[in-house]
Each structure stands twice: as structure tokens, then as C-alpha cells.
JSON list of C-alpha atoms in Angstrom, two decimals:
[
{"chain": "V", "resi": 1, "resn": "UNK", "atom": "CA", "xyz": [-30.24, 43.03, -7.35]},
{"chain": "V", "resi": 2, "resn": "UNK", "atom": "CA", "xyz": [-30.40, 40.15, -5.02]},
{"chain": "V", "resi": 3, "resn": "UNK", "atom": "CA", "xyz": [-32.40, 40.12, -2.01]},
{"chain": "V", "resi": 4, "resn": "UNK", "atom": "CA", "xyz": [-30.15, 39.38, 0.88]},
{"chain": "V", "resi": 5, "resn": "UNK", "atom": "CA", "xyz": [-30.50, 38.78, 5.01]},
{"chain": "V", "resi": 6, "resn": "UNK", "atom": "CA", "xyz": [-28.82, 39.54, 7.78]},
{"chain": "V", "resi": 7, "resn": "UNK", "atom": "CA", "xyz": [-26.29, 37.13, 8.75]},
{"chain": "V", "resi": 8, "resn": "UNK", "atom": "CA", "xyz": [-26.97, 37.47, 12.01]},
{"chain": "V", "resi": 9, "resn": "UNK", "atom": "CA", "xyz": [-30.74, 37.18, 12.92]},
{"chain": "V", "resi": 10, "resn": "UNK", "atom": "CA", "xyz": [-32.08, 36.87, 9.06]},
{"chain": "V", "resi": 11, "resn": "UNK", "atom": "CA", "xyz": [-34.02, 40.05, 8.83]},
{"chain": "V", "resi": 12, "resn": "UNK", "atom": "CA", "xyz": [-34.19, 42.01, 5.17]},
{"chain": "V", "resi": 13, "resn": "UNK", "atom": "CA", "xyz": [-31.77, 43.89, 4.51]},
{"chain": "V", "resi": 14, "resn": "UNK", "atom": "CA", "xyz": [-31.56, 47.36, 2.87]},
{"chain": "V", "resi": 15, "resn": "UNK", "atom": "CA", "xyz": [-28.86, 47.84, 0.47]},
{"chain": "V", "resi": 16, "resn": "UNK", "atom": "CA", "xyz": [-27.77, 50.39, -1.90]},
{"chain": "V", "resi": 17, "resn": "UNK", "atom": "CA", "xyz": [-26.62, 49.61, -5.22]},
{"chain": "V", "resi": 18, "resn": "UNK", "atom": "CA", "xyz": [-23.18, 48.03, -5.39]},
{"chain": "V", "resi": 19, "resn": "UNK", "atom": "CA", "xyz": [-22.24, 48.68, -1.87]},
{"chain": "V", "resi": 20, "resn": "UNK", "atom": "CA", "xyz": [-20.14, 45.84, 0.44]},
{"chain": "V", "resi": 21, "resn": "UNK", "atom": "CA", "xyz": [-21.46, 47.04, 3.77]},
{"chain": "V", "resi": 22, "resn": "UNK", "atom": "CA", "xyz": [-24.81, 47.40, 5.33]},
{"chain": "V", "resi": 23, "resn": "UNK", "atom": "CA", "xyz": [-26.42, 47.90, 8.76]},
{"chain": "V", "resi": 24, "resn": "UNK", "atom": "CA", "xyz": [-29.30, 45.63, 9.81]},
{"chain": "V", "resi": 25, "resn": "UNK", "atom": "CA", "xyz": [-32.30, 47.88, 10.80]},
{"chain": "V", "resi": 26, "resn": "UNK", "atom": "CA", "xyz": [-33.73, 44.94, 12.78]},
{"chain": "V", "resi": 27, "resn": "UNK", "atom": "CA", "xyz": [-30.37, 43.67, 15.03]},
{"chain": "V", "resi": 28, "resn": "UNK", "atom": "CA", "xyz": [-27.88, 46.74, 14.37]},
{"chain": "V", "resi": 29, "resn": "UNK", "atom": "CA", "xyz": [-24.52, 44.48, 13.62]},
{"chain": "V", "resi": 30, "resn": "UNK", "atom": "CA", "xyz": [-22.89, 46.41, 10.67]},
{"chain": "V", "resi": 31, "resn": "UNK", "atom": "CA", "xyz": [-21.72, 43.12, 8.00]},
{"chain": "V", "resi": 32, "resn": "UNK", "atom": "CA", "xyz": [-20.46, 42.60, 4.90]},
{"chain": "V", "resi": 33, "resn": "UNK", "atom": "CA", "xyz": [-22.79, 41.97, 1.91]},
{"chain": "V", "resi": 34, "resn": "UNK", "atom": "CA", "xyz": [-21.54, 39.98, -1.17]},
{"chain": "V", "resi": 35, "resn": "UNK", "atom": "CA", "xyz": [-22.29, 41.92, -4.35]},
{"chain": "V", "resi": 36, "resn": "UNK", "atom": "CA", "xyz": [-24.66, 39.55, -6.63]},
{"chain": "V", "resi": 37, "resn": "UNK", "atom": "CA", "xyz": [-27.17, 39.92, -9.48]},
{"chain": "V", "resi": 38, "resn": "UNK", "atom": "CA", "xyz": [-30.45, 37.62, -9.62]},
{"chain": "V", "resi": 39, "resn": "UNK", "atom": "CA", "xyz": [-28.68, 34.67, -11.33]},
{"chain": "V", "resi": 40, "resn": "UNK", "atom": "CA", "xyz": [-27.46, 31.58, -10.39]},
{"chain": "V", "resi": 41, "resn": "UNK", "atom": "CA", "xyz": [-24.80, 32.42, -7.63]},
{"chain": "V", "resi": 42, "resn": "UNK", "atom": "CA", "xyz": [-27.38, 34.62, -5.97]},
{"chain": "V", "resi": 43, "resn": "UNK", "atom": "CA", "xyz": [-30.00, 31.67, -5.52]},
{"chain": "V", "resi": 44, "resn": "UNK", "atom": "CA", "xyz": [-27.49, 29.30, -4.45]},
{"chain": "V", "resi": 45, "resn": "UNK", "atom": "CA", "xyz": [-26.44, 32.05, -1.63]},
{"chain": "V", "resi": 46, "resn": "UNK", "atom": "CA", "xyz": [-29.69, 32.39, -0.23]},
{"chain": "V", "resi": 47, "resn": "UNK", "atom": "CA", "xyz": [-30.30, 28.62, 0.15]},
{"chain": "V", "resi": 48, "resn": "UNK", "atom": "CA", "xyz": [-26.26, 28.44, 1.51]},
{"chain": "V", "resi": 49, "resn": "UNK", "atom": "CA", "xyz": [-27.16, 31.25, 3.98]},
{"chain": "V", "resi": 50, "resn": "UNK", "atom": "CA", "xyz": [-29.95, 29.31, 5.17]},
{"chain": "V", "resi": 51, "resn": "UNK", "atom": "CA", "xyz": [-28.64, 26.37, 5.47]},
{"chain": "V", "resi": 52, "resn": "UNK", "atom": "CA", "xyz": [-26.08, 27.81, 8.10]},
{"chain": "V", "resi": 53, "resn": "UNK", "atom": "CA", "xyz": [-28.44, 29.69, 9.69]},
{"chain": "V", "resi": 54, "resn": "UNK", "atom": "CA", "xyz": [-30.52, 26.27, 10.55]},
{"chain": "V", "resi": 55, "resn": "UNK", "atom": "CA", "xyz": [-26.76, 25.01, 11.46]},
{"chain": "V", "resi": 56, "resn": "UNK", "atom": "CA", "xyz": [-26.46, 22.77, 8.67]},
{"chain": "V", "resi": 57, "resn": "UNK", "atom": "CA", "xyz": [-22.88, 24.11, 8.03]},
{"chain": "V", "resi": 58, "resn": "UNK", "atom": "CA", "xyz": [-21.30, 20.86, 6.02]},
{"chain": "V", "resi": 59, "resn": "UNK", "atom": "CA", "xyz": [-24.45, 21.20, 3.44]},
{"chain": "V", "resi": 60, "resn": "UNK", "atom": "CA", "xyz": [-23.84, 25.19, 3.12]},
{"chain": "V", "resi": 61, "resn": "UNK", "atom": "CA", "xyz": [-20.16, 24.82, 3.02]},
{"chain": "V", "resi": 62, "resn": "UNK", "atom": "CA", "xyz": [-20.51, 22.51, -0.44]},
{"chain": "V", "resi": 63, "resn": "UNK", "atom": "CA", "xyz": [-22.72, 25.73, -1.86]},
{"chain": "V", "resi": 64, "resn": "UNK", "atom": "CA", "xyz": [-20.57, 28.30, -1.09]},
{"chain": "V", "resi": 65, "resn": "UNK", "atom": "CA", "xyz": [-18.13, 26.04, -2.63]},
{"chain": "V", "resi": 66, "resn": "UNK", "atom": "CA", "xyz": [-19.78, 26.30, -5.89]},
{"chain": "V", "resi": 67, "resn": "UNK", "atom": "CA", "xyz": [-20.55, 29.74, -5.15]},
{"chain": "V", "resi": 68, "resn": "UNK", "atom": "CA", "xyz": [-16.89, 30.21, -5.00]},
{"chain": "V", "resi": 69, "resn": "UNK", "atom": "CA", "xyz": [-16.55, 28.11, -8.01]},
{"chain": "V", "resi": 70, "resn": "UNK", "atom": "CA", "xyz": [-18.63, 30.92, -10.06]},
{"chain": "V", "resi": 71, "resn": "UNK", "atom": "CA", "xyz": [-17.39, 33.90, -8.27]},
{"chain": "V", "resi": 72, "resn": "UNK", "atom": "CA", "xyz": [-13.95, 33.42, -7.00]},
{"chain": "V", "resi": 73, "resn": "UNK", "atom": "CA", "xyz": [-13.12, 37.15, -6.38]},
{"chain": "V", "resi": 74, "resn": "UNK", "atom": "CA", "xyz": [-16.02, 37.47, -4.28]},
{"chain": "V", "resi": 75, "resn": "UNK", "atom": "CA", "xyz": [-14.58, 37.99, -0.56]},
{"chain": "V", "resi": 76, "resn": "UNK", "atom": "CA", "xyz": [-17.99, 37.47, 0.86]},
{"chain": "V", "resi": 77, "resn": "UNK", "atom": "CA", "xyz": [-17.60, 33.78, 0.23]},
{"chain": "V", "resi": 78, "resn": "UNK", "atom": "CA", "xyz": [-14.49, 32.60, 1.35]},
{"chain": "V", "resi": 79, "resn": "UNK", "atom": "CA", "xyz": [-15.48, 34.55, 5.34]},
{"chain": "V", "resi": 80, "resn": "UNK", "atom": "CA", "xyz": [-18.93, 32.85, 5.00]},
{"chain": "V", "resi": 81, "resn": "UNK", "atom": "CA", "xyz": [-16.78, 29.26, 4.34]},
{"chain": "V", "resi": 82, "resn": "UNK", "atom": "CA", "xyz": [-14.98, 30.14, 7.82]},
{"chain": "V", "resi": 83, "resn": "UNK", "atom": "CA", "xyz": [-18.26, 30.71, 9.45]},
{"chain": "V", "resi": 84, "resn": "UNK", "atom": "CA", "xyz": [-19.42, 27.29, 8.79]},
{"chain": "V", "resi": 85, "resn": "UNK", "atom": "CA", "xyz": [-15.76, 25.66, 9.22]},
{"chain": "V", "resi": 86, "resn": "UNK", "atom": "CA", "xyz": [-16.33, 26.93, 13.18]},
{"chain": "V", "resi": 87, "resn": "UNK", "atom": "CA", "xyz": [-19.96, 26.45, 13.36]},
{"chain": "V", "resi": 88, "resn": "UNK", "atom": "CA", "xyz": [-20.59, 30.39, 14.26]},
{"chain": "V", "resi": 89, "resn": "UNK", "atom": "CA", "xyz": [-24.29, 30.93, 15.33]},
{"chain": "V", "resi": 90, "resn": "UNK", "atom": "CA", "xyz": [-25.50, 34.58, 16.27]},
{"chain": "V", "resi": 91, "resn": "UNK", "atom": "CA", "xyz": [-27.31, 34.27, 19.44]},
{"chain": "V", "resi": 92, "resn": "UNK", "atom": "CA", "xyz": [-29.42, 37.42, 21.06]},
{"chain": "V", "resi": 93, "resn": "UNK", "atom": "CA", "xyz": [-28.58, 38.29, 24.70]},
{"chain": "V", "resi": 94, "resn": "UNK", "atom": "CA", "xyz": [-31.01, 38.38, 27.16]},
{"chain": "V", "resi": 95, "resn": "UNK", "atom": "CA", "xyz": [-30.06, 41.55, 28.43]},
{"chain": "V", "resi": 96, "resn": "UNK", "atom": "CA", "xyz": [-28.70, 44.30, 25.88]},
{"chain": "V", "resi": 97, "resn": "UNK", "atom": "CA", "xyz": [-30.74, 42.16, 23.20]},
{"chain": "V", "resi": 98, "resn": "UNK", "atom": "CA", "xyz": [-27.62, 42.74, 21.13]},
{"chain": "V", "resi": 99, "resn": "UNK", "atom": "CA", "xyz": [-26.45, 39.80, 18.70]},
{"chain": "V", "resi": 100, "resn": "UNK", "atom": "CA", "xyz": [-23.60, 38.15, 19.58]},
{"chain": "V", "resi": 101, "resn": "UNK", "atom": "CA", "xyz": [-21.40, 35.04, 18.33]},
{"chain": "V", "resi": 102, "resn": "UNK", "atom": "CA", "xyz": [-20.44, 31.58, 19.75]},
{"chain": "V", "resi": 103, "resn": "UNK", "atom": "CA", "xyz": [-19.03, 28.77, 18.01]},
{"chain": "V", "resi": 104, "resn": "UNK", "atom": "CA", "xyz": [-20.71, 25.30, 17.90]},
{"chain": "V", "resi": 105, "resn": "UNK", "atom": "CA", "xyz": [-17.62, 24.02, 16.00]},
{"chain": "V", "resi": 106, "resn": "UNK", "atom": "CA", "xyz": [-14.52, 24.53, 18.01]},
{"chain": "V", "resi": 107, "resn": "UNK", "atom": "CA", "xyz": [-10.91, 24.28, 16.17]},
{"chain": "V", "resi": 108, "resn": "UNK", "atom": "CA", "xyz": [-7.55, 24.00, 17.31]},
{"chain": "V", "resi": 109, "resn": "UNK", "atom": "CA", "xyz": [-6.75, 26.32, 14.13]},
{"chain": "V", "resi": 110, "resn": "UNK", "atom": "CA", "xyz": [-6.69, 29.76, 14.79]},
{"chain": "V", "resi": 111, "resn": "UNK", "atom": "CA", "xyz": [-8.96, 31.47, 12.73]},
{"chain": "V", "resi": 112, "resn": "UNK", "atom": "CA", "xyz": [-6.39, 34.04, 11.94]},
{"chain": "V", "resi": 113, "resn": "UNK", "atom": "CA", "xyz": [-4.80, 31.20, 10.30]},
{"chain": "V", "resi": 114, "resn": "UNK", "atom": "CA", "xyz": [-7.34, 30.10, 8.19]},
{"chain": "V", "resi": 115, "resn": "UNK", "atom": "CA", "xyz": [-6.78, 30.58, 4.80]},
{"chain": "V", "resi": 116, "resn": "UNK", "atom": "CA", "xyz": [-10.33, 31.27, 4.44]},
{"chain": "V", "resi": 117, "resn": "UNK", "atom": "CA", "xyz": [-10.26, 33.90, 5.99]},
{"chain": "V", "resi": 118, "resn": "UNK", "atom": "CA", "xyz": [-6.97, 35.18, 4.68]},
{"chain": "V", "resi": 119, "resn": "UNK", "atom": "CA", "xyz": [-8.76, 34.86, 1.01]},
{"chain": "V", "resi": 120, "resn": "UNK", "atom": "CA", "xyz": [-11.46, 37.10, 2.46]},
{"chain": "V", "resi": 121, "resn": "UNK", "atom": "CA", "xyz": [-8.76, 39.86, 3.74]},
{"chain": "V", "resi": 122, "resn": "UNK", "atom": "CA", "xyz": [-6.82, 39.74, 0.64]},
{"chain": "V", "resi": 123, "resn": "UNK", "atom": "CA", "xyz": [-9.95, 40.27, -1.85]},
{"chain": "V", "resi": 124, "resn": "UNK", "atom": "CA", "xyz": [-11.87, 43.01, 0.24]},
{"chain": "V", "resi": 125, "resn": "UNK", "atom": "CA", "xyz": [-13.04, 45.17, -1.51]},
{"chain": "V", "resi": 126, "resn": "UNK", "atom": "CA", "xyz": [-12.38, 48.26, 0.73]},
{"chain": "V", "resi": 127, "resn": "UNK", "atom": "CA", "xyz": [-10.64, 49.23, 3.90]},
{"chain": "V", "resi": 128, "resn": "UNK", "atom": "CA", "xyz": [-14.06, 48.92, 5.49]},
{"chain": "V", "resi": 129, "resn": "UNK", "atom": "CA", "xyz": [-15.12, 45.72, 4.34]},
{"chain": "V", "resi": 130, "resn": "UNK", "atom": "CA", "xyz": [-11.29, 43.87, 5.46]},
{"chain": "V", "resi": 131, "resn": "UNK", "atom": "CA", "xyz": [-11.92, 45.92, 8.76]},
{"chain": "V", "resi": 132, "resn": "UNK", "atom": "CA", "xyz": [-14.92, 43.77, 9.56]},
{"chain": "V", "resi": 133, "resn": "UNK", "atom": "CA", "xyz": [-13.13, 40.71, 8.67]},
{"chain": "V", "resi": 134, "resn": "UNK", "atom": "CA", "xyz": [-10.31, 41.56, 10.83]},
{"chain": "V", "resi": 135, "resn": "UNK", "atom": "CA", "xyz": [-12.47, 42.64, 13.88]},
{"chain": "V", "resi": 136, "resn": "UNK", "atom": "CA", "xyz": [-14.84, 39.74, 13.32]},
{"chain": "V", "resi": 137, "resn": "UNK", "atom": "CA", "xyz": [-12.14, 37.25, 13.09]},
{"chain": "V", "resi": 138, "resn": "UNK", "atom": "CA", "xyz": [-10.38, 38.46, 16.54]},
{"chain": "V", "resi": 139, "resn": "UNK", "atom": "CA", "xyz": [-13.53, 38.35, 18.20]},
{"chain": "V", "resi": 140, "resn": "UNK", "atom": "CA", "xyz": [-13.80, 34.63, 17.14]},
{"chain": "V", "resi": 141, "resn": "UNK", "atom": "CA", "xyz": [-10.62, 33.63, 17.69]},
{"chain": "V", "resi": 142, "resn": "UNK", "atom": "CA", "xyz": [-10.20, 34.96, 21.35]},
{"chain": "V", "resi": 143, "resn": "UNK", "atom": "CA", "xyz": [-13.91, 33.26, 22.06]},
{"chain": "V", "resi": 144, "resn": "UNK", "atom": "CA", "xyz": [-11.97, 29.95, 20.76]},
{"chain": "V", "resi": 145, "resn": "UNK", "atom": "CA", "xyz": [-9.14, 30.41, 22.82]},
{"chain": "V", "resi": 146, "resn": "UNK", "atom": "CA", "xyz": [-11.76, 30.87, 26.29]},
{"chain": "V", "resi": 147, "resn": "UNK", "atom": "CA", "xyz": [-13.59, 27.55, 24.43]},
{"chain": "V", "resi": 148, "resn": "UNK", "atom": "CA", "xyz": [-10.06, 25.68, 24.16]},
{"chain": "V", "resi": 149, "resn": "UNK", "atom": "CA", "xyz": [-9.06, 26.81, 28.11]},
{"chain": "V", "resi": 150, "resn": "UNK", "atom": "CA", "xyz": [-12.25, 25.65, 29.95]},
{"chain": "V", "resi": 151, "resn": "UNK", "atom": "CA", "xyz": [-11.76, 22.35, 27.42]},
{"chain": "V", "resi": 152, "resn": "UNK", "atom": "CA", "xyz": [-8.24, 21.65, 29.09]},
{"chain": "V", "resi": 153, "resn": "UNK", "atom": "CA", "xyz": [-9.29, 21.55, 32.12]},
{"chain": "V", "resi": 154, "resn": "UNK", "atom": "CA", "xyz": [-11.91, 18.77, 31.95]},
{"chain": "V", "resi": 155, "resn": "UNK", "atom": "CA", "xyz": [-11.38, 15.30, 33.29]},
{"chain": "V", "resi": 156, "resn": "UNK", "atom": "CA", "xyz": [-11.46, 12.93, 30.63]},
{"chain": "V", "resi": 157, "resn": "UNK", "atom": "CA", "xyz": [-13.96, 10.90, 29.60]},
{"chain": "V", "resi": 158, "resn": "UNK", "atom": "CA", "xyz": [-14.12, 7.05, 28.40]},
{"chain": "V", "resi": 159, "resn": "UNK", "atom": "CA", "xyz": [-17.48, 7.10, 26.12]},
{"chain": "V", "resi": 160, "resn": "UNK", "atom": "CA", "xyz": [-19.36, 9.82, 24.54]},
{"chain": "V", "resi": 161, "resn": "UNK", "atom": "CA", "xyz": [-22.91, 9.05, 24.08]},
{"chain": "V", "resi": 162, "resn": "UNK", "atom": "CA", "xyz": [-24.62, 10.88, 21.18]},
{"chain": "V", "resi": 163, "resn": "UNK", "atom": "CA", "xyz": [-28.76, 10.91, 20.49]},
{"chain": "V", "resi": 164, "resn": "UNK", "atom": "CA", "xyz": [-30.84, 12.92, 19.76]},
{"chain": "V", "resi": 165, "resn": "UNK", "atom": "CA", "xyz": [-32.66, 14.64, 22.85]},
{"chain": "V", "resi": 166, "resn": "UNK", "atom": "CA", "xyz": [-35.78, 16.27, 21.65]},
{"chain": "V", "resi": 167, "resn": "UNK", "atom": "CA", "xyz": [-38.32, 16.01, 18.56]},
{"chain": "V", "resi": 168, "resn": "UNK", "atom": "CA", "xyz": [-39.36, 18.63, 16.38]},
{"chain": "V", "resi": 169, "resn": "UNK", "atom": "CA", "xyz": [-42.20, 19.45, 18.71]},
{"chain": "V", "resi": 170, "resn": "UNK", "atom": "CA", "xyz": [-39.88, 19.55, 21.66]},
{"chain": "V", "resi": 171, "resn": "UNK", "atom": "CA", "xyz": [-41.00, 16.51, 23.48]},
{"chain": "V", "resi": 172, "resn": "UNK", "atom": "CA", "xyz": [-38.03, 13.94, 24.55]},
{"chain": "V", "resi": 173, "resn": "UNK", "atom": "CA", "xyz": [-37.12, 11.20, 22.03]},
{"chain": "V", "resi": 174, "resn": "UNK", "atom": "CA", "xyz": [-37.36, 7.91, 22.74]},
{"chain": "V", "resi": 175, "resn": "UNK", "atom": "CA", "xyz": [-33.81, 7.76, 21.99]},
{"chain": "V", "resi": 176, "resn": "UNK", "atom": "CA", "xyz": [-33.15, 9.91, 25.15]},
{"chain": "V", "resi": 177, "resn": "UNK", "atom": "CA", "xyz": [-34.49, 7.46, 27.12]},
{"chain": "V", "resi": 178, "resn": "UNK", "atom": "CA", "xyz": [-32.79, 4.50, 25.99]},
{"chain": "V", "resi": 179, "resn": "UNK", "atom": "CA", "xyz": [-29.39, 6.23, 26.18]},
{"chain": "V", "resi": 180, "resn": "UNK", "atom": "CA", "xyz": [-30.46, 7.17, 29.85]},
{"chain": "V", "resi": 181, "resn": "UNK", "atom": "CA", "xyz": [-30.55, 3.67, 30.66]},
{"chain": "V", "resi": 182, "resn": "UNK", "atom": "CA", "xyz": [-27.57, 2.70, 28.75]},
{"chain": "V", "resi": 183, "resn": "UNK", "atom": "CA", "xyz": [-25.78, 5.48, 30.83]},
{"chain": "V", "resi": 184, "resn": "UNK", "atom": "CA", "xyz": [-27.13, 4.15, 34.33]},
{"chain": "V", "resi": 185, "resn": "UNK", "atom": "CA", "xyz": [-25.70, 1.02, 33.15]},
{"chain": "V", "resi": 186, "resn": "UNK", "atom": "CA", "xyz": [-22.11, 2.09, 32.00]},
{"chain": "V", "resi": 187, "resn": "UNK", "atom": "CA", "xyz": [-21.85, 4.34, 34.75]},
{"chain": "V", "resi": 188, "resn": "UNK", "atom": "CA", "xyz": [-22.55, 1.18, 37.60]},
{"chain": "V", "resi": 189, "resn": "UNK", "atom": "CA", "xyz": [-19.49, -0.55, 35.93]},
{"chain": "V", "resi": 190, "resn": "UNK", "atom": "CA", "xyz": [-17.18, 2.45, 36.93]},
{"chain": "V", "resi": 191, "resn": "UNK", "atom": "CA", "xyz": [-17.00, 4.26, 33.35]},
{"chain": "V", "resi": 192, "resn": "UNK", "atom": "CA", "xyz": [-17.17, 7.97, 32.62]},
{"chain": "V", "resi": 193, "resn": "UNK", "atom": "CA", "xyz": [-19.66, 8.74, 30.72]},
{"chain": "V", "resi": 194, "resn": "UNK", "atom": "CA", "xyz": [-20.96, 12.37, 28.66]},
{"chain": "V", "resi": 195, "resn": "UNK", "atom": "CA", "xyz": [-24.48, 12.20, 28.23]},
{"chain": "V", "resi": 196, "resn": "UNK", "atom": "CA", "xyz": [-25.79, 15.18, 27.32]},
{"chain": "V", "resi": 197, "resn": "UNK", "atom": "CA", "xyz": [-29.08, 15.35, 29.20]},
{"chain": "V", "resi": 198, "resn": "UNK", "atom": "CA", "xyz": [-27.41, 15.01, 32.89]},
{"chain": "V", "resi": 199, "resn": "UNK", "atom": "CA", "xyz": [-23.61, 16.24, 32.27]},
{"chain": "V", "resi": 200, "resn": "UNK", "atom": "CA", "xyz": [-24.50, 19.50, 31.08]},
{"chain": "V", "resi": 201, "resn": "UNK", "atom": "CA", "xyz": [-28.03, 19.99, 33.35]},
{"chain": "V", "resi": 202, "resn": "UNK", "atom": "CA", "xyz": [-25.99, 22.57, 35.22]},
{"chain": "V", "resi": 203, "resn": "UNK", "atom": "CA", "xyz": [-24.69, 24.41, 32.42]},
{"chain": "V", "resi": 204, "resn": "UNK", "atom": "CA", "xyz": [-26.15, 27.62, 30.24]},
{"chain": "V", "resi": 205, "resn": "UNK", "atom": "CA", "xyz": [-26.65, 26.33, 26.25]},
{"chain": "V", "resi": 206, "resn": "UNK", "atom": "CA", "xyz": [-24.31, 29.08, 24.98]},
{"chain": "V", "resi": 207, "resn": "UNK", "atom": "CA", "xyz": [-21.77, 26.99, 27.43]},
{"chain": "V", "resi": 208, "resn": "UNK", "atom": "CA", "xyz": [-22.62, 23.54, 26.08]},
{"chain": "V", "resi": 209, "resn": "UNK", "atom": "CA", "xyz": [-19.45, 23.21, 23.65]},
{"chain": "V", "resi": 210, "resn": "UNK", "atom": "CA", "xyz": [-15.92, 23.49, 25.53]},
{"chain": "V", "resi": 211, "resn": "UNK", "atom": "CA", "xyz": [-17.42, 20.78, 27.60]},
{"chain": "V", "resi": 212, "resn": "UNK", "atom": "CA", "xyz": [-18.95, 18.80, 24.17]},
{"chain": "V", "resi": 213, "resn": "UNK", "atom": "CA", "xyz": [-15.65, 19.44, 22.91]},
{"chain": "V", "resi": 214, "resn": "UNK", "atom": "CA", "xyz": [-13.20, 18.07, 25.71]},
{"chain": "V", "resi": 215, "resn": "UNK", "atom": "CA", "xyz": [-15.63, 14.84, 26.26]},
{"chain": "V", "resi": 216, "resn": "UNK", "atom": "CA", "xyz": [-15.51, 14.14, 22.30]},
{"chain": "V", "resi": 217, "resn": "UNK", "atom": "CA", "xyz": [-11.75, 14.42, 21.68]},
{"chain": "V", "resi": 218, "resn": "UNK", "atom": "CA", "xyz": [-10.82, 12.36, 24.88]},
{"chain": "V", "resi": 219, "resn": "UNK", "atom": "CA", "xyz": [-13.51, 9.52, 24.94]},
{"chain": "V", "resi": 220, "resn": "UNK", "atom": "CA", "xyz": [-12.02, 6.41, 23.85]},
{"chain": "V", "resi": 221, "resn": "UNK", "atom": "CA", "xyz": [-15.62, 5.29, 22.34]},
{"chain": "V", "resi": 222, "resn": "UNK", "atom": "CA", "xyz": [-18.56, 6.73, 21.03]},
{"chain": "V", "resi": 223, "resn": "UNK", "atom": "CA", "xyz": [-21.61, 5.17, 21.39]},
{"chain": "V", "resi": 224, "resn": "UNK", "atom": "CA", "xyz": [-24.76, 6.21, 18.69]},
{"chain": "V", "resi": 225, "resn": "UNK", "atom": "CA", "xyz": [-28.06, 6.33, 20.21]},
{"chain": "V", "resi": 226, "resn": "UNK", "atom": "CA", "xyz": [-31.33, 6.33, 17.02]},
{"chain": "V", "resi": 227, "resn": "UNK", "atom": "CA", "xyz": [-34.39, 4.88, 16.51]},
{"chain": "V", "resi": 228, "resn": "UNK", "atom": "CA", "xyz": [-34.92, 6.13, 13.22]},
{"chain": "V", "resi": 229, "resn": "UNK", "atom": "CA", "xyz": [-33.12, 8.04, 10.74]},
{"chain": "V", "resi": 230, "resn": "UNK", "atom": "CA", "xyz": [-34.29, 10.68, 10.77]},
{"chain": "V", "resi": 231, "resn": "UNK", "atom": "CA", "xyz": [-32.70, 11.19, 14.54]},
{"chain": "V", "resi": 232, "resn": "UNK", "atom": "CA", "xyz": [-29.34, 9.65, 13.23]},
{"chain": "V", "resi": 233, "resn": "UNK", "atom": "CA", "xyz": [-29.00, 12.18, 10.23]},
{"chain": "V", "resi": 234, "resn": "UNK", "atom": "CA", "xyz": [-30.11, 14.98, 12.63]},
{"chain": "V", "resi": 235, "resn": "UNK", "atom": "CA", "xyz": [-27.53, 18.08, 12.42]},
{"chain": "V", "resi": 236, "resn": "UNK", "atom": "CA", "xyz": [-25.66, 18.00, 15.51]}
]
């Protein structure tokens, strides 16, 4: 049997034989499993799983495309596909410590409408397992709709400017500081301007994206920030 981690904060998980539903003993958020044998489907989950775990959904989303290619009755699949289609990170809160989602990748699609999801729903396996789906899925899509609302009521923008703020070792790039400059310049000839590192200085990171979001779809330009390419083919 496969060895498989939580979806949510990548502990082990304990699983019994053939069953689509487990607890993690580590976070406590009750998931869905996929059901999987040590072949090739269960390696290219766990590197899939971990690639959306680091948020590098696009590169997951062509596994669990193959994944789906090998086991297309496998509902697990098809909800993990949705996961990365909205950019869904589990994120701990600082309080109750309990693990909770937020999107990184708003849609205007409903996911109730996504026929990922629907896949999932039809091909559970049990009334428990589509019951997760279901709840999981309305949790998402009202967190969307409060995403989509603050969005709407954001002034536009004319240019975005994207970079890449900090290294590996958390120390600022030398890209941030050249787009600073560029923004001190834009913004002296009456443009509005999102960048990153002084629009959003007032604002919580689990609050970062309605506000990514409305800048993106109403700039009229996007300006890209790198000094090497490793900081232009970094995820976000």
C-alpha cells in the first residue's frame, strides 16, 4: 500500500486497508484518500501532492493528469485537479491552530460548477467520501465569493508590477529594489500602480489575493521585474 500525507499540513497518514477516508493524527481535518498500490500512479501522486503543497499547482495539475490518465475512476484525482485549478493552500490559524483553506487562485467559476469537481461527486466511492467533496467544495466556493466581493470594490489600477520580493534565505531581491524605483517613478507621472511590497504593507498574507486579483484583471499593463531566471520562473 502506498504511503500517503495529509493534504493539509503533510503529516503521515494512517490508513487501513482499502479505506477512502482517514483522519490526520497530526492536524485533525478528516480527507479523502485515493486508493493506490506501490506502482506507477502511486509515485507520480506523491511527487503531484508535493508539488501543490510547495504551490506549484500548473506542474501538479499535468501529473494528476496522467494520474487520471491511468486511473480514471479514481475520484481522488479529479478533487485534487480542482485544488490546484483554485490554488487552495491549507494554512494553520494562529489561534485554534486548526487548518484552514484560502485560495491563491481566485476564479470567476464557481467551484460547484467545475466539472472537476462534479467528476469527483459522481465517482465517490461512498456517501462519506462525496460528503467531503460536497462540504469541502461549499466551503471554497463561499470563501471565493468573499474573495470576488472585496475584489469589486477596488479602484482600478493602470500597471501591475510583478518581481520577485524575497530570496530563498528571505533577504530582499535585488529585483525588489529596482521595481521600487520603477514604482516611485510611474507613480510621479500620475499612474496607479500595484506593487506588492507597499500596496499590500497594511494587509494580513491570508488577505493578499482579492486585492492581487482586482489589480491584475484591471491593469492595463504588466510590467516584469527579474534579474535572473531563476526569479522570473519563480511560482507566483
Amino acid at each position: 500500500m502506498a504511503v500517503l500525507l495529509c493534504r493539509c499540513c503533510g503529516a503521515r497518514l494512517e490508513i487501513k486497508q482499502g479505506a477512502s477516508i482517514v483522519k490526520c493524527g497530526y492536524c485533525g481535518v478528516q480527507q479523502t484518500v485515493p486508493i493506490l498500490g506501490f506502482d506507477e500512479e502511486a509515485l507520480l501522486w506523491d511527487r503531484a501532492e508535493e508539488l501543490r503543497r510547495s504551490g506549484e499547482y500548473d506542474r501538479a495539475m499535468s501529473l494528476y493528469e496522467q494520474i487520471a490518465a491511468l486511473c480514471p475512476d479514481e475520484p481522488d484525482v479529479y478533487w485534487s485537479k480542482v485544488l490546484c485549478r483554485y490554488g487552495v493552500e491549507y494554512v494553520e490559524e494562529a489561534e485554534s491552530h486548526r487548518r484552514i483553506p484560502t485560495i491563491n487562485r481566485i476564479q470567476y467559476t464557481s467551484v460547484i460548477d467545475d466539472e472537476d469537481y462534479r467528476k469527483a461527486v459522481r465517482l465517490a466511492l461512498n456517501g462519506d467520501q462525496r460528503r467531503i467533496y460536497i462540504l469541502e467544495a461549499q466551503s471554497l466556493d463561499s470563501l471565493r465569493g468573499k474573495i470576488l466581493s472585496v475584489s469589486l470594490h477596488e479602484q482600478p489600477y493602470d500597471i501591475f508590477i510583478c518581481y520577485k520580493e524575497s530570496d530563498r534565505n528571505g533577504r530582499r531581491t535585488e529585483d525588489s529594489a529596482l521595481a521600487a524605483g520603477l514604482y516611485r517613478a510611474l507613480c510621479a507621472e500620475g499612474w496607479r500602480v500595484f506593487f506588492s511590497r507597499i500596496t499590500l504593507e497594511d494587509k494580513a498574507g491570508t488577505e493578499f489575493e482579492p486585492y492581487i486579483f482586482a489589480a491584475l484583471n484591471s491593469a492595463k499593463i504588466m510590467l516584469v521585474v527579474g534579474t535572473s531566471p531563476e526569479n522570473i520562473n519563480a511560482v507566483w
